[in-house]
Coordinates of C-alpha atoms in Angstrom, one line a residue:
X756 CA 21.8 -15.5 43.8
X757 CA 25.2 -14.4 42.5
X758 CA 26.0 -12.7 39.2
X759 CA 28.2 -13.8 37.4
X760 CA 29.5 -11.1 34.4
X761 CA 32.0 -11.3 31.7
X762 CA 33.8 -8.8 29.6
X763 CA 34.5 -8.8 26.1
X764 CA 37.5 -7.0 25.0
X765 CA 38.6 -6.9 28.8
X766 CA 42.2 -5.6 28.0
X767 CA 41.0 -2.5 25.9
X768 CA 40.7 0.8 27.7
X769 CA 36.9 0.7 28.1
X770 CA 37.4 -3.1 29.5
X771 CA 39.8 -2.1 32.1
X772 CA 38.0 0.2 32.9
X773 CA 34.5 -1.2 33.3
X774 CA 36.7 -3.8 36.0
X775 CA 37.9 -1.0 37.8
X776 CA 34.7 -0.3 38.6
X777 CA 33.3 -3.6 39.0
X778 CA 36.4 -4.4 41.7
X779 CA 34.3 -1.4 43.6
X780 CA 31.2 -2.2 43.3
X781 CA 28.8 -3.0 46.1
X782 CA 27.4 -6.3 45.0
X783 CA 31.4 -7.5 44.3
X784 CA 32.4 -6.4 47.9
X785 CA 29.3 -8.4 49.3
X786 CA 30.1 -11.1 47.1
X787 CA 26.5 -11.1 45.1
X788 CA 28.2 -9.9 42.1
X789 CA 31.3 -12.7 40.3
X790 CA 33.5 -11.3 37.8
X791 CA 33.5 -14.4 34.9
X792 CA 35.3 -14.6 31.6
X793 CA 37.3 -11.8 30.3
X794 CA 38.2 -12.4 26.9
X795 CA 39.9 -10.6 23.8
X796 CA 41.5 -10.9 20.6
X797 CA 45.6 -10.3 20.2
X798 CA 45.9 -10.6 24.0
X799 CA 44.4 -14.1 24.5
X800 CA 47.2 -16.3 27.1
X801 CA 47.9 -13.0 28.8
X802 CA 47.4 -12.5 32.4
X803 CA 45.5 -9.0 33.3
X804 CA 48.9 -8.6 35.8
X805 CA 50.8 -7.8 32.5
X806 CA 47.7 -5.8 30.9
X807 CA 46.9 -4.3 33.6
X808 CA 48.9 -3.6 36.9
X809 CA 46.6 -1.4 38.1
X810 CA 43.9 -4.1 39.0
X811 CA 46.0 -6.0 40.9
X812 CA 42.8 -7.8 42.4
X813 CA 42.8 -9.9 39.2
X814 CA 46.6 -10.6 38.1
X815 CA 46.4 -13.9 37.8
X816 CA 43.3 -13.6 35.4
X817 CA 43.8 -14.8 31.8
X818 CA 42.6 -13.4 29.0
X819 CA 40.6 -16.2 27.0
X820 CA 39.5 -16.0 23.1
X821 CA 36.0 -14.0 22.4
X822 CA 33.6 -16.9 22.0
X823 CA 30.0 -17.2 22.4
X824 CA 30.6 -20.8 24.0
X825 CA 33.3 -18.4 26.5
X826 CA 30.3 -15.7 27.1
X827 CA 27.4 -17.6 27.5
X828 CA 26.5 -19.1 31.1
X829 CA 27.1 -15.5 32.6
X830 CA 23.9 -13.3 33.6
X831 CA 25.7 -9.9 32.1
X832 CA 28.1 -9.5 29.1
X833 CA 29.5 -6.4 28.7
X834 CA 30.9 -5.7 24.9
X835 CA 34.2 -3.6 24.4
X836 CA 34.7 -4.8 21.2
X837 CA 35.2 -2.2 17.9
X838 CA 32.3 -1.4 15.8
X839 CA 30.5 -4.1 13.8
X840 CA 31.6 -6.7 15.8
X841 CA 28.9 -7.1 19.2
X842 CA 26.1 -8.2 16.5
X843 CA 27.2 -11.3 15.7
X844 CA 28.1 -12.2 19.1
X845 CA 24.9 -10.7 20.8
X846 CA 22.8 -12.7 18.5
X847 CA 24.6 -15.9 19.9
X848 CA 23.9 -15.3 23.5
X849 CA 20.4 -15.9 25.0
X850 CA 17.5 -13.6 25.8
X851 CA 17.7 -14.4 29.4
X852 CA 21.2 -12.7 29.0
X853 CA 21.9 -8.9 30.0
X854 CA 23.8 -7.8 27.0
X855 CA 25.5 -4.4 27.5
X856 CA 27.6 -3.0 24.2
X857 CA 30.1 -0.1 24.7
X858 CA 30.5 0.2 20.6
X859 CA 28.2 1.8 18.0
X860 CA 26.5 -1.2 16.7
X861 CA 22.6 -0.8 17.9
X862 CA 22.9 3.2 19.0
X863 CA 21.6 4.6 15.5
X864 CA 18.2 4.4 15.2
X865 CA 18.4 5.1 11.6
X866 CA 19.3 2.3 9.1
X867 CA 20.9 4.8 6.6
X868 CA 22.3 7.1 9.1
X869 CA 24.4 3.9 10.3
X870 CA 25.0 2.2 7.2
X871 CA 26.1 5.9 5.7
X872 CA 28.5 6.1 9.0
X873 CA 29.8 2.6 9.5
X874 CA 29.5 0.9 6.1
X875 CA 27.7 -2.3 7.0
X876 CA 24.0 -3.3 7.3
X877 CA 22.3 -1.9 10.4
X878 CA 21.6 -4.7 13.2
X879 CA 18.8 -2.4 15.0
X880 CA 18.1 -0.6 17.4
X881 CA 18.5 -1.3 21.3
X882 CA 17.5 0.9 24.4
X883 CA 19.8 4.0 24.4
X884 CA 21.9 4.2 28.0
X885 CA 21.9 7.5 28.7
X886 CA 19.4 7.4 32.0
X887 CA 19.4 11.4 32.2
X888 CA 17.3 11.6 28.9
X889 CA 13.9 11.8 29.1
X890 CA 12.3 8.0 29.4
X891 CA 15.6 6.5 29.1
X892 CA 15.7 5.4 32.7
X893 CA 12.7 3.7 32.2
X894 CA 13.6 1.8 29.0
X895 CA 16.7 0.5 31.1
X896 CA 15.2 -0.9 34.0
X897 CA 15.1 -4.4 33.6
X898 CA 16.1 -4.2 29.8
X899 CA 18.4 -7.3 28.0
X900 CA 19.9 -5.6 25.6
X901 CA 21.6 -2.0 26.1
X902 CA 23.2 0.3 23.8
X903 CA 26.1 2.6 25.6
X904 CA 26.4 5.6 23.8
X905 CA 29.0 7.0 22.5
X906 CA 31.6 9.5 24.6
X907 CA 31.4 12.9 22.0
X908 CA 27.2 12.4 22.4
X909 CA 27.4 12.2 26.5
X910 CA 28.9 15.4 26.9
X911 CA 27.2 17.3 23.9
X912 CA 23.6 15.6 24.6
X913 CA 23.8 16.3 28.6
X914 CA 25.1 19.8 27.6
X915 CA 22.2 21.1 24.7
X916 CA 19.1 19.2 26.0
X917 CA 18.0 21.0 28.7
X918 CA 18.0 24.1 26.4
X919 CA 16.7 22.1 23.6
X920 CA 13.6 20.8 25.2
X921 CA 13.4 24.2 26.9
X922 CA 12.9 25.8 23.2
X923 CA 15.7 28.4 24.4
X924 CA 17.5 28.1 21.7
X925 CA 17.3 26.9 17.8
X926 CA 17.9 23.5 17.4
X927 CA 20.9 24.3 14.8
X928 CA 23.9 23.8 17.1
X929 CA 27.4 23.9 16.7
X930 CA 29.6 21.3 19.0
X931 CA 33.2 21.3 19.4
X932 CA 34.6 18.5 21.5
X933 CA 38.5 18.7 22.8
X934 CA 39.4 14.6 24.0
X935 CA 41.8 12.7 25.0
X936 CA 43.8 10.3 23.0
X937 CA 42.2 7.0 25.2
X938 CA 39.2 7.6 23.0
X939 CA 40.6 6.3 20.1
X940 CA 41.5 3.1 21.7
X941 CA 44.7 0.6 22.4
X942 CA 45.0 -0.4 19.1
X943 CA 48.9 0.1 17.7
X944 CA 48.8 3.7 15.8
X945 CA 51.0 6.1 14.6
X946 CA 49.1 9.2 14.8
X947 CA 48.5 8.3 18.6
X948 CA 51.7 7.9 19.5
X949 CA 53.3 10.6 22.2
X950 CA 55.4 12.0 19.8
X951 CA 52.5 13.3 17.2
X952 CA 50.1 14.5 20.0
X953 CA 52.2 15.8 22.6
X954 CA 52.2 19.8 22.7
X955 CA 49.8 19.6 19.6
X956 CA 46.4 19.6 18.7
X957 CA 44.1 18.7 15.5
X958 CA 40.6 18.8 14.5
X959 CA 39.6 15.6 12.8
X960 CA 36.4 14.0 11.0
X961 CA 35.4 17.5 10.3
X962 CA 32.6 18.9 8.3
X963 CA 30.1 16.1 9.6
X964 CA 32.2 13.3 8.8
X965 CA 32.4 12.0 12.3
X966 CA 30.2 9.0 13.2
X967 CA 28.8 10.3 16.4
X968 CA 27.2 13.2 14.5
X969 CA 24.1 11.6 13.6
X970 CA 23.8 10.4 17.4
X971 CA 24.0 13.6 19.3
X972 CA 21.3 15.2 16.6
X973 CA 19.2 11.8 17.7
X974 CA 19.4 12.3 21.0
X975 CA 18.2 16.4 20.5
X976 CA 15.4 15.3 18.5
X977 CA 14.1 13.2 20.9
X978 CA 12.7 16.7 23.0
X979 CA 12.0 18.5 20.2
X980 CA 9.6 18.5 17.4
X981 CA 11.7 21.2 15.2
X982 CA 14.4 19.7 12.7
X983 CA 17.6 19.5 14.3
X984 CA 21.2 20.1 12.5
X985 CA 24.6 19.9 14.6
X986 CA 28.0 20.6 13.2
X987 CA 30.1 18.7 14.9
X988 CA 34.1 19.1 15.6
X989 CA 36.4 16.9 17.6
X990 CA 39.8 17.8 18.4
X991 CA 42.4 15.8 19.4
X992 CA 44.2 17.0 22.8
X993 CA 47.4 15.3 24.1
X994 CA 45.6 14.6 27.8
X995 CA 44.9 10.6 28.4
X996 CA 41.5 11.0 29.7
X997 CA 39.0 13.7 29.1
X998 CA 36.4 15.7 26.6
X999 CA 35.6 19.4 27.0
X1000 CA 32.8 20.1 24.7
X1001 CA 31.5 23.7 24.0
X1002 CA 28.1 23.8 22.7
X1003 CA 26.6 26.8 20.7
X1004 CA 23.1 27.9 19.7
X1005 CA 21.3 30.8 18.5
X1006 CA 18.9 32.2 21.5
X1007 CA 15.3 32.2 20.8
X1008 CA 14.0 35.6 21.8
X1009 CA 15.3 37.4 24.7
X1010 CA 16.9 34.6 27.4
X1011 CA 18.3 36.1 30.5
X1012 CA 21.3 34.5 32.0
X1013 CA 19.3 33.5 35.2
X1014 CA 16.9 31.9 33.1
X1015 CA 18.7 29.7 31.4
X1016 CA 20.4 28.7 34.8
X1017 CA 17.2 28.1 36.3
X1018 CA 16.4 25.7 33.2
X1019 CA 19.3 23.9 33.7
X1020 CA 19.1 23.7 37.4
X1021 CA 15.4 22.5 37.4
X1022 CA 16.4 20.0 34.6
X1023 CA 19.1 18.1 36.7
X1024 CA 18.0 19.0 40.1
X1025 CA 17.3 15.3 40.9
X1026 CA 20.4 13.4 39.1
X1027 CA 22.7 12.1 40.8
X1028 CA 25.7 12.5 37.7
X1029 CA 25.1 15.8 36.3
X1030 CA 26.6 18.9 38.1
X1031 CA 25.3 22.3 36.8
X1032 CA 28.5 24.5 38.0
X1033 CA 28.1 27.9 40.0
X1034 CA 27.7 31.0 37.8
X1035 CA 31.6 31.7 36.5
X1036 CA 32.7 28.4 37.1
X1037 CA 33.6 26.7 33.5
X1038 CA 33.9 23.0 33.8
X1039 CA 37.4 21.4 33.8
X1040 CA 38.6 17.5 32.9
X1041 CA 40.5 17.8 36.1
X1042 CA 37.7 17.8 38.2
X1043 CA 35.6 14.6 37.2
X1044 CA 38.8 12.0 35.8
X1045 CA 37.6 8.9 37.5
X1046 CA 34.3 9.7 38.0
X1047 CA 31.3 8.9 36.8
X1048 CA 29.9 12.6 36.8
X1049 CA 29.4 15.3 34.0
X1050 CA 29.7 19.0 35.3
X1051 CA 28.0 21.9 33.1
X1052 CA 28.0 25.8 32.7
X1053 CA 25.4 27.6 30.7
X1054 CA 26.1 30.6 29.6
X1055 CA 24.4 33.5 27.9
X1056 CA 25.9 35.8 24.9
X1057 CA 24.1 38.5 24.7
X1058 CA 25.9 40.2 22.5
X1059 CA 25.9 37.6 19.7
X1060 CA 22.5 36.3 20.4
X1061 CA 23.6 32.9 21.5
X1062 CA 23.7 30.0 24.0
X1063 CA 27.1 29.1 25.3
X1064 CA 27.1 25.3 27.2
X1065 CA 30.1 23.6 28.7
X1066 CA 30.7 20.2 29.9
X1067 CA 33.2 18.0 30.6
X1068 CA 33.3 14.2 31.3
X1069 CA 35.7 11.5 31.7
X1070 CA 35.0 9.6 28.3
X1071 CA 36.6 6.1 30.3
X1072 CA 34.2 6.5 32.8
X1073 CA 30.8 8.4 32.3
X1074 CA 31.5 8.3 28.9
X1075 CA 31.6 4.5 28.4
X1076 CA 32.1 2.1 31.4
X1077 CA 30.3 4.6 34.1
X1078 CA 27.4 4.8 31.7
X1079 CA 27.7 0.7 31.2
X1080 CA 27.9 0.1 34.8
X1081 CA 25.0 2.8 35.2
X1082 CA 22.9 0.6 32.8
X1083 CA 23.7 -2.6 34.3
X1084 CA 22.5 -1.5 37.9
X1085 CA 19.0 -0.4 36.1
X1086 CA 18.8 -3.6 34.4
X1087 CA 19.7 -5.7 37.4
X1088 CA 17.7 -3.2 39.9
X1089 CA 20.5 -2.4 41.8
X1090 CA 20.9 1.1 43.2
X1091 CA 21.9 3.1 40.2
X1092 CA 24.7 5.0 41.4
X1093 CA 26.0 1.8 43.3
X1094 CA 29.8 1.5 42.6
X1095 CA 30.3 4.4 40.4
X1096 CA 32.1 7.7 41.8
X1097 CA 31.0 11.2 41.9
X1098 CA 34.4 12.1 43.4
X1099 CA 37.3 13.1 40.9
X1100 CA 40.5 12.9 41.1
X1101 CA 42.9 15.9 41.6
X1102 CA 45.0 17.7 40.8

C-alpha cells in the first residue's frame, strides 16, 4: 500500500521544509510513500520551482488552494498553516485520516490558557508530539490526530525535564531563547526584514507575554507534582535557522556537577535525537542546522545555587517538520528516525 500525504501551507518555511525531508525519506525512495496535494493561500498557480529551488525534485508542482475537498483522499495531512486556522480544516477531513498540525491550535491543554494566548475559543486537545517526554511516544503510535509543538518549548522542555522530574531543581525556571528570524515565518514584515535584524538583537513578548509560555510550563508539569512557574524570554537573533535556549533553576539541596550529568545521561541514554554534550562543551546552532537532533549541557553553579541547561535545535527541523515527520513515522509505524538526520551541517 502506498501513502499518499499532502501539505498544507507547502510554500511556508515549515512546509518546505517538511518536503525536504519527505524527498529523503525511506518509504519515498522505495516508492511506498506519494507526495499528494500541496496547497496554500497567496501562492496558489505557483510552481514549488519558483517557491522553492531547493527541491528541485518537485518544480513542476503547483501549489493548489487549501480545501478540504484538495486534502481529503490522502492517508496523512500535515498543517503549516498560522494559528486558528487547522481546526476548521481538521474537522472536515475524516477519522481514518492522519492529521499532523505544525501550529498552536490543539497543543494547550488548557481552555483559558489558550483562549488568554490566542484570543479564540479552544478546539481541544490532541496528543502532544514530543516522543522524548515521558508517555508521549506511546500516545503517538498509531494516533490520527497529532499536535507539533511549538519550537521555543522543544528546546526549553528537552533542556529542564530531566532535572525537573529528577526533583534537582525547583520548578520556578527562568528560559531565555535566542532564534532565528525563520521562526516568525514568510509572511511580508517589516521588522523581519535584513535591514532591522542584521547586526542587532531584541527581546520580545516579554514578561510572560509569549504564547509558548503556558506550553513549556505544561510540558514540566507533566513530571512533576510541585507548581511550576517559567519566565520566559525570546530574543530575536539575525541567524536564519536556529534557537539557543539557556535554562535556569534554583538547585535543590547540594547537586554535584557529576550528578546532574549522570541524570541527564541516564535520561536520554536511549534517544535517538537528544545529545547530552561532553562536560565543557556548550551547544552551538552550528552543529545541528538540518538536523533533526537537539544537543544539551547541564551545568552546575555552585556559587549561586543554580542549575544551568543549554540546548540548541534547528526550529525548521526538530523544532517543527523533524518533530512532524517524527510523529508521522510513530503513527504510520515506520522506523521513527526513518528519513530524519542526526548529521548537521557545517560550518
Amino acid at each position: 500500500m502506498t501513502i499518499k500525504v499532502a501539505i498544507a501551507g507547502a510554500s511556508g518555511y515549515a512546509g518546505g521544509e517538511i518536503l525536504r525531508l519527505l524527498l529523503n525519506h525511506p518509504a519515498y525512495l522505495a516508492g511506498e510513500l506519494e507526495i499528494g496535494a500541496l496547497t496554500a493561500s497567496s501562492t496558489v498557480g505557483s510552481t514549488l520551482g519558483e517557491l522553492m529551488p531547493h527541491l528541485p525534485q518537485l518544480a513542476d508542482r503547483v501549489i493548489e488552494d487549501t480545501t478540504p475537498e484538495v486534502l481529503s483522499g490522502h492517508d496523512v495531512v500535515f498543517l503549516g498553516l498560522p494559528h486558528g486556522f487547522s481546526a476548521e480544516i481538521a474537522l472536515q477531513l475524516g477519522h481514518d485520516v492522519t492529521v499532523i498540525d505544525c501550529a498552536a491550535d490543539f497543543r494547550l491543554q488548557n481552555a483559558a490558557d489558550w483562549e488568554r494566548y490566542y484570543g479564540s475559543e479552544h478546539q481541544g486537545t490532541w496528543p502532544y508530539g514530543i516522543p522524548e517526554m515521558p508517555g508521549h511516544r506511546e500516545q503517538l503510535k498509531g494516533a490520527k490526530r497529532i499536535a507539533v509543538p511549538g519550537c521555543f518549548p522543544t528546546g526549553a522542555t528537552l533542556a529542564l525535564l530531566p532535572a525537573v522530574q529528577a526533583g534537582l531543581i525547583e520548578p520556578n525556571v527562568s528560559v531565555v531563547s535566542i532564534t532565528g528570524v525563520s521562526g516568525a515565518g514568510k509572511k511580508a514584515n517589516v521588522a523581519m526584514l535584513g535591514a532591522e535584524t542584521m547586526g542587532s538583537l531584541k527581546a520580545y513578548n516579554v514578561a510572560g507575554k509569549h504564547r509558548h509560555t503556558p506550553e513549556i510550563a505544561q510540558n514540566l508539569a507533566e513530571v512533576t507534582a510541585e507548581k511550576v512557574t517559567v519566565s520566559f524570554t525570546p530574543v530575536l537573533a539575525p541567524l536564519p535557522r536556529g534557537i539557543l535556549t539557556t535554562a535556569t533553576a534554583p538547585l535543590k539541596g547540594e547537586v554535584t556537577a557529576e550528578q546532574a550529568r549522570k541524570v541527564y545521561e541516564d535520561f536520554y541514554a536511549q534517544e535517538t535525537f537528544v545529545h547530552v554534550l561532553a562536560p565543557g562543551v556548550q551547544p552551538q546552532t552550528q552543529s545541528v542546522v538540518g538536523s533533526n537532533m537537539c544537543h544539551v549541557q547541564v551545568e552546575v553553579d555552585a556559587d549561586s545555587g543554580k542549575l544551568l541547561l543549554t540546548s540548541v535545535i534547528d526550529n525548521l527541523t526538530k523544532g517543527t517538520a523533524g518533530a512532524a515527520i517524527q510523529c508521522m513515522n510513530l503513527s504510520l509505524g515506520y522506523a521513527e528516525s526513518a528519513g530524519l538526520p542526526q548529521a548537521g551541517v557545517a560550518p
